[in-house]
C-alpha cells in the first residue's frame, strides 16, 4: 500500500484506517489526495476481509483543514468544476461501499474536511475537534457536499447559519446539533472498536442496512419503506439469514459467510 503518497492506509483487525497524510498543511485536500482516496476506495478486499473503514487525518491538530487553498487560488471555473466533481465522486463512492465508513475527527475539520467527514456514514469526534464551513471567508461556498449533506444532517437552519457565518463549532456543539454521533477521547480507536463489532454481524445485512438507509433518505416515506420491505425479504434468500437465525435458536454464535 506504499503506492500512496498523500494518504496512509493501515489495517487494524477488520478495520481499514485511511488517514490523509499532509500534516504540514493540516491535511489539506489536494487533487492528489482526492485521486488517491478514490483509488483506495476501489480496493477489492473492502467488503471481504475489510469490514469497515475509518477515515481520519494524521497528527492531533487536524482531521482535514479543508481543500488546499494554495492549489485553488488560481483555479479557473473549469478547474473548480472538475475539482468539486472529483470530490463529490469520492463522497458518492463512500456512500455506495457495502461497509460502514466512520470519520474519526481530531482537531480541525473545516471546509472540505467537514464535507469529507459528512460523506462518511457517521462521525466520531475527539474532544478537540472543530467543525466549520468557512468557505464564505474565501469568497466561495462549500463544493464537496457541505451545503447539502450538512443541511440533511443538522437541518436547513443550522446548516445555513454555519455556511453563511463561516463559524467554527467545537465537538460539544457538533454533538448537540447531531453532526457527530459520539465525542470520545480517542475517536479513531472508538471507530476501530465499532468496526470490530460490525465484523461479527451478517455482512450482507450490514450492506443492506446502509444501502436502504441512504437511498431511503432521498425518497418519499412510502417508497423508502417499500425498499426496506424488498431488502428485508431479499435477505431471506441468503445463507447468512439461515445461519443467523439458526445460531440464535441453537444458542451459539453465528458464523456468517456473506452468502
Ligand atoms: N489549504 C492550504 N494550506 C492550509 C490549509 C488549507 N485549507 N489550512 C492550513 N494550511 C496550512 C497553513 O497555510 C500553514 O502552512 P505554513 O506553515 O506553510 O504557513 C499550515 O497549514 C498550518 O496552518 P496555520 O499556521 O494557519 O495553523 P493555525 O493553527 O494558526 O490555524 C486554521 C489553523 C484555523 C485551520 C487555519 O490554518 C485555517 O484557517 N486554515 C484554512 C481553513 C479553511 O478555510 N478551510 C476551507 C478551505 S475551502 C474548501 O475546503 C472548499 C472545498 C471545496 C471542494 C473540495 C473538493 C475536494
PDB file of N, CA and C in Angstrom, residues 14-106:
ATOM      1  N   UNK A  14     -10.301  -6.048  11.444  1.00  0.00           N
ATOM      2  CA  UNK A  14     -11.187  -5.932  10.288  1.00  0.00           C
ATOM      3  C   UNK A  14     -11.401  -4.485   9.834  1.00  0.00           C
ATOM      4  N   UNK A  15     -10.811  -3.529  10.545  1.00  0.00           N
ATOM      5  CA  UNK A  15     -10.995  -2.112  10.180  1.00  0.00           C
ATOM      6  C   UNK A  15      -9.824  -1.625   9.336  1.00  0.00           C
ATOM      7  N   UNK A  16     -10.133  -0.928   8.279  1.00  0.00           N
ATOM      8  CA  UNK A  16      -9.082  -0.268   7.488  1.00  0.00           C
ATOM      9  C   UNK A  16      -9.099   1.219   7.827  1.00  0.00           C
ATOM     10  N   UNK A  17      -7.967   1.693   8.337  1.00  0.00           N
ATOM     11  CA  UNK A  17      -7.851   3.118   8.696  1.00  0.00           C
ATOM     12  C   UNK A  17      -7.143   3.837   7.553  1.00  0.00           C
ATOM     13  N   UNK A  18      -7.831   4.800   6.972  1.00  0.00           N
ATOM     14  CA  UNK A  18      -7.260   5.606   5.889  1.00  0.00           C
ATOM     15  C   UNK A  18      -7.070   7.018   6.440  1.00  0.00           C
ATOM     16  N   UNK A  19      -5.815   7.457   6.449  1.00  0.00           N
ATOM     17  CA  UNK A  19      -5.519   8.778   7.023  1.00  0.00           C
ATOM     18  C   UNK A  19      -4.979   9.704   5.938  1.00  0.00           C
ATOM     19  N   UNK A  20      -5.584  10.875   5.817  1.00  0.00           N
ATOM     20  CA  UNK A  20      -5.000  11.895   4.948  1.00  0.00           C
ATOM     21  C   UNK A  20      -3.703  12.337   5.612  1.00  0.00           C
ATOM     22  N   UNK A  21      -2.624  12.347   4.827  1.00  0.00           N
ATOM     23  CA  UNK A  21      -1.299  12.469   5.431  1.00  0.00           C
ATOM     24  C   UNK A  21      -0.514  13.639   4.829  1.00  0.00           C
ATOM     25  N   UNK A  22      -0.973  14.832   5.169  1.00  0.00           N
ATOM     26  CA  UNK A  22      -0.237  16.048   4.776  1.00  0.00           C
ATOM     27  C   UNK A  22      -0.189  16.979   5.991  1.00  0.00           C
ATOM     28  N   UNK A  23       0.408  16.495   7.088  1.00  0.00           N
ATOM     29  CA  UNK A  23       0.291  17.238   8.350  1.00  0.00           C
ATOM     30  C   UNK A  23       0.857  18.661   8.295  1.00  0.00           C
ATOM     31  N   UNK A  24       1.817  18.903   7.394  1.00  0.00           N
ATOM     32  CA  UNK A  24       2.401  20.267   7.345  1.00  0.00           C
ATOM     33  C   UNK A  24       1.378  21.300   6.905  1.00  0.00           C
ATOM     34  N   UNK A  25       0.386  20.877   6.143  1.00  0.00           N
ATOM     35  CA  UNK A  25      -0.688  21.808   5.729  1.00  0.00           C
ATOM     36  C   UNK A  25      -2.025  21.354   6.321  1.00  0.00           C
ATOM     37  N   UNK A  26      -1.925  20.782   7.519  1.00  0.00           N
ATOM     38  CA  UNK A  26      -3.123  20.351   8.260  1.00  0.00           C
ATOM     39  C   UNK A  26      -4.015  19.440   7.415  1.00  0.00           C
ATOM     40  N   UNK A  27      -3.330  18.575   6.648  1.00  0.00           N
ATOM     41  CA  UNK A  27      -4.008  17.533   5.856  1.00  0.00           C
ATOM     42  C   UNK A  27      -4.967  18.106   4.806  1.00  0.00           C
ATOM     43  N   UNK A  28      -4.628  19.292   4.315  1.00  0.00           N
ATOM     44  CA  UNK A  28      -5.483  19.925   3.293  1.00  0.00           C
ATOM     45  C   UNK A  28      -5.614  19.000   2.076  1.00  0.00           C
ATOM     46  N   UNK A  29      -6.819  19.029   1.501  1.00  0.00           N
ATOM     47  CA  UNK A  29      -7.146  18.148   0.367  1.00  0.00           C
ATOM     48  C   UNK A  29      -6.640  18.741  -0.944  1.00  0.00           C
ATOM     49  N   UNK A  30      -5.645  18.125  -1.516  1.00  0.00           N
ATOM     50  CA  UNK A  30      -5.174  18.497  -2.848  1.00  0.00           C
ATOM     51  C   UNK A  30      -5.872  17.587  -3.860  1.00  0.00           C
ATOM     52  N   UNK A  31      -5.780  17.900  -5.153  1.00  0.00           N
ATOM     53  CA  UNK A  31      -6.326  16.970  -6.148  1.00  0.00           C
ATOM     54  C   UNK A  31      -5.697  15.583  -6.027  1.00  0.00           C
ATOM     55  N   UNK A  32      -4.430  15.525  -5.603  1.00  0.00           N
ATOM     56  CA  UNK A  32      -3.776  14.210  -5.450  1.00  0.00           C
ATOM     57  C   UNK A  32      -4.421  13.408  -4.315  1.00  0.00           C
ATOM     58  N   UNK A  33      -4.750  14.092  -3.221  1.00  0.00           N
ATOM     59  CA  UNK A  33      -5.421  13.373  -2.114  1.00  0.00           C
ATOM     60  C   UNK A  33      -6.739  12.797  -2.607  1.00  0.00           C
ATOM     61  N   UNK A  34      -7.488  13.623  -3.327  1.00  0.00           N
ATOM     62  CA  UNK A  34      -8.797  13.174  -3.809  1.00  0.00           C
ATOM     63  C   UNK A  34      -8.623  11.957  -4.721  1.00  0.00           C
ATOM     64  N   UNK A  35      -7.617  12.013  -5.613  1.00  0.00           N
ATOM     65  CA  UNK A  35      -7.382  10.888  -6.534  1.00  0.00           C
ATOM     66  C   UNK A  35      -6.950   9.639  -5.757  1.00  0.00           C
ATOM     67  N   UNK A  36      -6.095   9.816  -4.759  1.00  0.00           N
ATOM     68  CA  UNK A  36      -5.633   8.642  -4.007  1.00  0.00           C
ATOM     69  C   UNK A  36      -6.756   8.055  -3.143  1.00  0.00           C
ATOM     70  N   UNK A  37      -7.594   8.923  -2.589  1.00  0.00           N
ATOM     71  CA  UNK A  37      -8.738   8.395  -1.831  1.00  0.00           C
ATOM     72  C   UNK A  37      -9.615   7.554  -2.749  1.00  0.00           C
ATOM     73  N   UNK A  38      -9.836   8.083  -3.940  1.00  0.00           N
ATOM     74  CA  UNK A  38     -10.676   7.380  -4.900  1.00  0.00           C
ATOM     75  C   UNK A  38     -10.102   5.988  -5.209  1.00  0.00           C
ATOM     76  N   UNK A  39      -8.798   5.933  -5.424  1.00  0.00           N
ATOM     77  CA  UNK A  39      -8.134   4.647  -5.668  1.00  0.00           C
ATOM     78  C   UNK A  39      -8.283   3.703  -4.484  1.00  0.00           C
ATOM     79  N   UNK A  40      -8.040   4.255  -3.300  1.00  0.00           N
ATOM     80  CA  UNK A  40      -8.067   3.423  -2.088  1.00  0.00           C
ATOM     81  C   UNK A  40      -9.443   2.809  -1.873  1.00  0.00           C
ATOM     82  N   UNK A  41     -10.482   3.518  -2.303  1.00  0.00           N
ATOM     83  CA  UNK A  41     -11.847   3.023  -2.074  1.00  0.00           C
ATOM     84  C   UNK A  41     -12.237   1.925  -3.057  1.00  0.00           C
ATOM     85  N   UNK A  42     -11.392   1.719  -4.071  1.00  0.00           N
ATOM     86  CA  UNK A  42     -11.674   0.657  -5.045  1.00  0.00           C
ATOM     87  C   UNK A  42     -11.086  -0.683  -4.632  1.00  0.00           C
ATOM     88  N   UNK A  43     -10.394  -0.751  -3.512  1.00  0.00           N
ATOM     89  CA  UNK A  43      -9.709  -1.996  -3.116  1.00  0.00           C
ATOM     90  C   UNK A  43     -10.715  -3.142  -3.004  1.00  0.00           C
ATOM     91  N   UNK A  44     -10.429  -4.273  -3.666  1.00  0.00           N
ATOM     92  CA  UNK A  44     -11.415  -5.359  -3.707  1.00  0.00           C
ATOM     93  C   UNK A  44     -11.661  -6.023  -2.351  1.00  0.00           C
ATOM     94  N   UNK A  45     -10.718  -5.866  -1.424  1.00  0.00           N
ATOM     95  CA  UNK A  45     -10.912  -6.519  -0.115  1.00  0.00           C
ATOM     96  C   UNK A  45     -11.940  -5.788   0.762  1.00  0.00           C
ATOM     97  N   UNK A  46     -12.339  -4.567   0.338  1.00  0.00           N
ATOM     98  CA  UNK A  46     -13.371  -3.857   1.112  1.00  0.00           C
ATOM     99  C   UNK A  46     -14.694  -4.609   0.928  1.00  0.00           C
ATOM    100  N   UNK A  47     -15.255  -5.038   2.048  1.00  0.00           N
ATOM    101  CA  UNK A  47     -16.463  -5.866   1.978  1.00  0.00           C
ATOM    102  C   UNK A  47     -16.134  -7.345   2.076  1.00  0.00           C
ATOM    103  N   UNK A  48     -14.861  -7.682   2.003  1.00  0.00           N
ATOM    104  CA  UNK A  48     -14.430  -9.076   2.209  1.00  0.00           C
ATOM    105  C   UNK A  48     -13.677  -9.120   3.542  1.00  0.00           C
ATOM    106  N   UNK A  49     -12.329  -9.041   3.479  1.00  0.00           N
ATOM    107  CA  UNK A  49     -11.601  -9.057   4.749  1.00  0.00           C
ATOM    108  C   UNK A  49     -11.724  -7.739   5.510  1.00  0.00           C
ATOM    109  N   UNK A  50     -12.062  -6.680   4.810  1.00  0.00           N
ATOM    110  CA  UNK A  50     -12.224  -5.362   5.468  1.00  0.00           C
ATOM    111  C   UNK A  50     -13.710  -5.117   5.726  1.00  0.00           C
ATOM    112  N   UNK A  51     -14.075  -5.050   7.005  1.00  0.00           N
ATOM    113  CA  UNK A  51     -15.497  -4.920   7.384  1.00  0.00           C
ATOM    114  C   UNK A  51     -15.947  -3.478   7.545  1.00  0.00           C
ATOM    115  N   UNK A  52     -15.022  -2.544   7.497  1.00  0.00           N
ATOM    116  CA  UNK A  52     -15.406  -1.139   7.626  1.00  0.00           C
ATOM    117  C   UNK A  52     -14.196  -0.259   7.506  1.00  0.00           C
ATOM    118  N   UNK A  53     -14.444   1.003   7.184  1.00  0.00           N
ATOM    119  CA  UNK A  53     -13.349   1.958   7.026  1.00  0.00           C
ATOM    120  C   UNK A  53     -13.439   3.031   8.100  1.00  0.00           C
ATOM    121  N   UNK A  54     -12.267   3.508   8.478  1.00  0.00           N
ATOM    122  CA  UNK A  54     -12.172   4.680   9.346  1.00  0.00           C
ATOM    123  C   UNK A  54     -11.393   5.721   8.561  1.00  0.00           C
ATOM    124  N   UNK A  55     -11.987   6.876   8.351  1.00  0.00           N
ATOM    125  CA  UNK A  55     -11.278   7.969   7.678  1.00  0.00           C
ATOM    126  C   UNK A  55     -10.812   8.958   8.731  1.00  0.00           C
ATOM    127  N   UNK A  56      -9.536   9.330   8.652  1.00  0.00           N
ATOM    128  CA  UNK A  56      -9.009  10.259   9.636  1.00  0.00           C
ATOM    129  C   UNK A  56      -7.891  11.070   9.001  1.00  0.00           C
ATOM    130  N   UNK A  57      -7.203  11.858   9.816  1.00  0.00           N
ATOM    131  CA  UNK A  57      -6.048  12.611   9.343  1.00  0.00           C
ATOM    132  C   UNK A  57      -4.876  12.322  10.259  1.00  0.00           C
ATOM    133  N   UNK A  58      -3.652  12.497   9.776  1.00  0.00           N
ATOM    134  CA  UNK A  58      -2.504  12.223  10.642  1.00  0.00           C
ATOM    135  C   UNK A  58      -2.274  13.418  11.573  1.00  0.00           C
ATOM    136  N   UNK A  59      -1.754  13.112  12.752  1.00  0.00           N
ATOM    137  CA  UNK A  59      -1.461  14.155  13.741  1.00  0.00           C
ATOM    138  C   UNK A  59      -2.691  14.511  14.551  1.00  0.00           C
ATOM    139  N   UNK A  60      -2.441  15.302  15.625  1.00  0.00           N
ATOM    140  CA  UNK A  60      -3.534  15.686  16.538  1.00  0.00           C
ATOM    141  C   UNK A  60      -4.239  16.952  16.102  1.00  0.00           C
ATOM    142  N   UNK A  61      -3.578  17.718  15.235  1.00  0.00           N
ATOM    143  CA  UNK A  61      -4.073  19.079  15.026  1.00  0.00           C
ATOM    144  C   UNK A  61      -5.233  19.169  14.043  1.00  0.00           C
ATOM    145  N   UNK A  62      -5.258  18.231  13.095  1.00  0.00           N
ATOM    146  CA  UNK A  62      -6.318  18.347  12.089  1.00  0.00           C
ATOM    147  C   UNK A  62      -6.754  16.987  11.579  1.00  0.00           C
ATOM    148  N   UNK A  63      -8.043  16.879  11.373  1.00  0.00           N
ATOM    149  CA  UNK A  63      -8.606  15.816  10.514  1.00  0.00           C
ATOM    150  C   UNK A  63      -8.238  16.236   9.086  1.00  0.00           C
ATOM    151  N   UNK A  64      -8.890  17.272   8.598  1.00  0.00           N
ATOM    152  CA  UNK A  64      -8.566  17.891   7.298  1.00  0.00           C
ATOM    153  C   UNK A  64      -9.025  19.349   7.408  1.00  0.00           C
ATOM    154  N   UNK A  65      -8.079  20.288   7.207  1.00  0.00           N
ATOM    155  CA  UNK A  65      -8.426  21.718   7.367  1.00  0.00           C
ATOM    156  C   UNK A  65      -8.982  22.315   6.078  1.00  0.00           C
ATOM    157  N   UNK A  66      -9.563  21.468   5.238  1.00  0.00           N
ATOM    158  CA  UNK A  66     -10.213  21.986   4.034  1.00  0.00           C
ATOM    159  C   UNK A  66      -9.490  21.595   2.778  1.00  0.00           C
ATOM    160  N   UNK A  67     -10.026  22.051   1.665  1.00  0.00           N
ATOM    161  CA  UNK A  67      -9.314  21.885   0.405  1.00  0.00           C
ATOM    162  C   UNK A  67      -8.070  22.770   0.457  1.00  0.00           C
ATOM    163  N   UNK A  68      -7.056  22.374  -0.305  1.00  0.00           N
ATOM    164  CA  UNK A  68      -5.777  23.100  -0.284  1.00  0.00           C
ATOM    165  C   UNK A  68      -5.953  24.446  -0.988  1.00  0.00           C
ATOM    166  N   UNK A  69      -5.950  25.496  -0.198  1.00  0.00           N
ATOM    167  CA  UNK A  69      -6.244  26.835  -0.742  1.00  0.00           C
ATOM    168  C   UNK A  69      -5.159  27.268  -1.729  1.00  0.00           C
ATOM    169  N   UNK A  70      -3.909  26.855  -1.449  1.00  0.00           N
ATOM    170  CA  UNK A  70      -2.826  27.262  -2.367  1.00  0.00           C
ATOM    171  C   UNK A  70      -3.010  26.637  -3.751  1.00  0.00           C
ATOM    172  N   UNK A  71      -3.718  25.519  -3.810  1.00  0.00           N
ATOM    173  CA  UNK A  71      -3.969  24.872  -5.096  1.00  0.00           C
ATOM    174  C   UNK A  71      -5.241  25.412  -5.767  1.00  0.00           C
ATOM    175  N   UNK A  72      -6.072  26.111  -4.981  1.00  0.00           N
ATOM    176  CA  UNK A  72      -7.327  26.626  -5.566  1.00  0.00           C
ATOM    177  C   UNK A  72      -7.217  28.080  -6.014  1.00  0.00           C
ATOM    178  N   UNK A  73      -6.181  28.762  -5.501  1.00  0.00           N
ATOM    179  CA  UNK A  73      -6.146  30.217  -5.667  1.00  0.00           C
ATOM    180  C   UNK A  73      -6.192  30.643  -7.133  1.00  0.00           C
ATOM    181  N   UNK A  74      -5.547  29.880  -8.005  1.00  0.00           N
ATOM    182  CA  UNK A  74      -5.526  30.247  -9.433  1.00  0.00           C
ATOM    183  C   UNK A  74      -6.429  29.361 -10.287  1.00  0.00           C
ATOM    184  N   UNK A  75      -7.335  28.636  -9.664  1.00  0.00           N
ATOM    185  CA  UNK A  75      -8.206  27.759 -10.456  1.00  0.00           C
ATOM    186  C   UNK A  75      -9.160  28.564 -11.318  1.00  0.00           C
ATOM    187  N   UNK A  76      -9.409  28.058 -12.520  1.00  0.00           N
ATOM    188  CA  UNK A  76     -10.456  28.642 -13.364  1.00  0.00           C
ATOM    189  C   UNK A  76     -11.790  27.996 -12.981  1.00  0.00           C
ATOM    190  N   UNK A  77     -12.837  28.490 -13.570  1.00  0.00           N
ATOM    191  CA  UNK A  77     -14.162  27.909 -13.329  1.00  0.00           C
ATOM    192  C   UNK A  77     -14.165  26.419 -13.715  1.00  0.00           C
ATOM    193  N   UNK A  78     -13.534  26.095 -14.850  1.00  0.00           N
ATOM    194  CA  UNK A  78     -13.495  24.691 -15.286  1.00  0.00           C
ATOM    195  C   UNK A  78     -12.698  23.832 -14.315  1.00  0.00           C
ATOM    196  N   UNK A  79     -11.566  24.381 -13.828  1.00  0.00           N
ATOM    197  CA  UNK A  79     -10.765  23.635 -12.849  1.00  0.00           C
ATOM    198  C   UNK A  79     -11.605  23.348 -11.598  1.00  0.00           C
ATOM    199  N   UNK A  80     -12.339  24.386 -11.166  1.00  0.00           N
ATOM    200  CA  UNK A  80     -13.136  24.247  -9.937  1.00  0.00           C
ATOM    201  C   UNK A  80     -14.252  23.225 -10.135  1.00  0.00           C
ATOM    202  N   UNK A  81     -14.824  23.238 -11.330  1.00  0.00           N
ATOM    203  CA  UNK A  81     -15.884  22.267 -11.643  1.00  0.00           C
ATOM    204  C   UNK A  81     -15.334  20.845 -11.542  1.00  0.00           C
ATOM    205  N   UNK A  82     -14.146  20.661 -12.098  1.00  0.00           N
ATOM    206  CA  UNK A  82     -13.527  19.330 -12.079  1.00  0.00           C
ATOM    207  C   UNK A  82     -13.186  18.921 -10.646  1.00  0.00           C
ATOM    208  N   UNK A  83     -12.578  19.840  -9.892  1.00  0.00           N
ATOM    209  CA  UNK A  83     -12.154  19.526  -8.524  1.00  0.00           C
ATOM    210  C   UNK A  83     -13.366  19.156  -7.663  1.00  0.00           C
ATOM    211  N   UNK A  84     -14.404  19.988  -7.743  1.00  0.00           N
ATOM    212  CA  UNK A  84     -15.602  19.708  -6.937  1.00  0.00           C
ATOM    213  C   UNK A  84     -16.256  18.395  -7.381  1.00  0.00           C
ATOM    214  N   UNK A  85     -16.262  18.145  -8.697  1.00  0.00           N
ATOM    215  CA  UNK A  85     -16.874  16.904  -9.193  1.00  0.00           C
ATOM    216  C   UNK A  85     -16.090  15.686  -8.713  1.00  0.00           C
ATOM    217  N   UNK A  86     -14.757  15.804  -8.712  1.00  0.00           N
ATOM    218  CA  UNK A  86     -13.939  14.674  -8.235  1.00  0.00           C
ATOM    219  C   UNK A  86     -14.159  14.454  -6.741  1.00  0.00           C
ATOM    220  N   UNK A  87     -14.273  15.553  -5.992  1.00  0.00           N
ATOM    221  CA  UNK A  87     -14.579  15.417  -4.564  1.00  0.00           C
ATOM    222  C   UNK A  87     -15.908  14.717  -4.361  1.00  0.00           C
ATOM    223  N   UNK A  88     -16.918  15.159  -5.108  1.00  0.00           N
ATOM    224  CA  UNK A  88     -18.244  14.540  -4.982  1.00  0.00           C
ATOM    225  C   UNK A  88     -18.216  13.064  -5.371  1.00  0.00           C
ATOM    226  N   UNK A  89     -17.394  12.721  -6.360  1.00  0.00           N
ATOM    227  CA  UNK A  89     -17.316  11.311  -6.768  1.00  0.00           C
ATOM    228  C   UNK A  89     -16.799  10.464  -5.597  1.00  0.00           C
ATOM    229  N   UNK A  90     -15.840  11.001  -4.839  1.00  0.00           N
ATOM    230  CA  UNK A  90     -15.346  10.270  -3.663  1.00  0.00           C
ATOM    231  C   UNK A  90     -16.468  10.132  -2.630  1.00  0.00           C
ATOM    232  N   UNK A  91     -17.204  11.218  -2.422  1.00  0.00           N
ATOM    233  CA  UNK A  91     -18.328  11.153  -1.481  1.00  0.00           C
ATOM    234  C   UNK A  91     -19.339  10.100  -1.896  1.00  0.00           C
ATOM    235  N   UNK A  92     -19.639  10.048  -3.184  1.00  0.00           N
ATOM    236  CA  UNK A  92     -20.596   9.048  -3.680  1.00  0.00           C
ATOM    237  C   UNK A  92     -20.061   7.629  -3.483  1.00  0.00           C
ATOM    238  N   UNK A  93     -18.750   7.464  -3.726  1.00  0.00           N
ATOM    239  CA  UNK A  93     -18.151   6.128  -3.529  1.00  0.00           C
ATOM    240  C   UNK A  93     -18.274   5.691  -2.070  1.00  0.00           C
ATOM    241  N   UNK A  94     -18.017   6.624  -1.167  1.00  0.00           N
ATOM    242  CA  UNK A  94     -18.111   6.279   0.263  1.00  0.00           C
ATOM    243  C   UNK A  94     -19.521   5.807   0.605  1.00  0.00           C
ATOM    244  N   UNK A  95     -20.513   6.496   0.031  1.00  0.00           N
ATOM    245  CA  UNK A  95     -21.901   6.133   0.310  1.00  0.00           C
ATOM    246  C   UNK A  95     -22.288   4.787  -0.276  1.00  0.00           C
ATOM    247  N   UNK A  96     -21.651   4.416  -1.386  1.00  0.00           N
ATOM    248  CA  UNK A  96     -22.017   3.158  -2.059  1.00  0.00           C
ATOM    249  C   UNK A  96     -21.253   1.947  -1.547  1.00  0.00           C
ATOM    250  N   UNK A  97     -20.197   2.155  -0.759  1.00  0.00           N
ATOM    251  CA  UNK A  97     -19.435   0.999  -0.259  1.00  0.00           C
ATOM    252  C   UNK A  97     -20.355   0.103   0.567  1.00  0.00           C
ATOM    253  N   UNK A  98     -20.127  -1.210   0.528  1.00  0.00           N
ATOM    254  CA  UNK A  98     -21.024  -2.106   1.264  1.00  0.00           C
ATOM    255  C   UNK A  98     -20.679  -2.226   2.750  1.00  0.00           C
ATOM    256  N   UNK A  99     -19.804  -1.375   3.210  1.00  0.00           N
ATOM    257  CA  UNK A  99     -19.377  -1.433   4.625  1.00  0.00           C
ATOM    258  C   UNK A  99     -19.524  -0.034   5.231  1.00  0.00           C
ATOM    259  N   UNK A 100     -19.662   0.030   6.561  1.00  0.00           N
ATOM    260  CA  UNK A 100     -19.739   1.356   7.173  1.00  0.00           C
ATOM    261  C   UNK A 100     -18.412   2.097   7.082  1.00  0.00           C
ATOM    262  N   UNK A 101     -18.528   3.403   6.929  1.00  0.00           N
ATOM    263  CA  UNK A 101     -17.350   4.275   6.904  1.00  0.00           C
ATOM    264  C   UNK A 101     -17.539   5.299   8.020  1.00  0.00           C
ATOM    265  N   UNK A 102     -16.582   5.330   8.943  1.00  0.00           N
ATOM    266  CA  UNK A 102     -16.682   6.248  10.078  1.00  0.00           C
ATOM    267  C   UNK A 102     -15.592   7.300   9.950  1.00  0.00           C
ATOM    268  N   UNK A 103     -15.975   8.561  10.080  1.00  0.00           N
ATOM    269  CA  UNK A 103     -14.966   9.624  10.150  1.00  0.00           C
ATOM    270  C   UNK A 103     -14.536   9.747  11.607  1.00  0.00           C
ATOM    271  N   UNK A 104     -13.238   9.681  11.850  1.00  0.00           N
ATOM    272  CA  UNK A 104     -12.688   9.899  13.194  1.00  0.00           C
ATOM    273  C   UNK A 104     -12.001  11.256  13.170  1.00  0.00           C
ATOM    274  N   UNK A 105     -12.661  12.235  13.781  1.00  0.00           N
ATOM    275  CA  UNK A 105     -12.205  13.622  13.648  1.00  0.00           C
ATOM    276  C   UNK A 105     -11.494  14.070  14.914  1.00  0.00           C
ATOM    277  N   UNK A 106     -10.238  14.461  14.738  1.00  0.00           N
ATOM    278  CA  UNK A 106      -9.497  15.134  15.787  1.00  0.00           C
ATOM    279  C   UNK A 106      -9.043  16.470  15.205  1.00  0.00           C
TER     280      UNK A 106
END
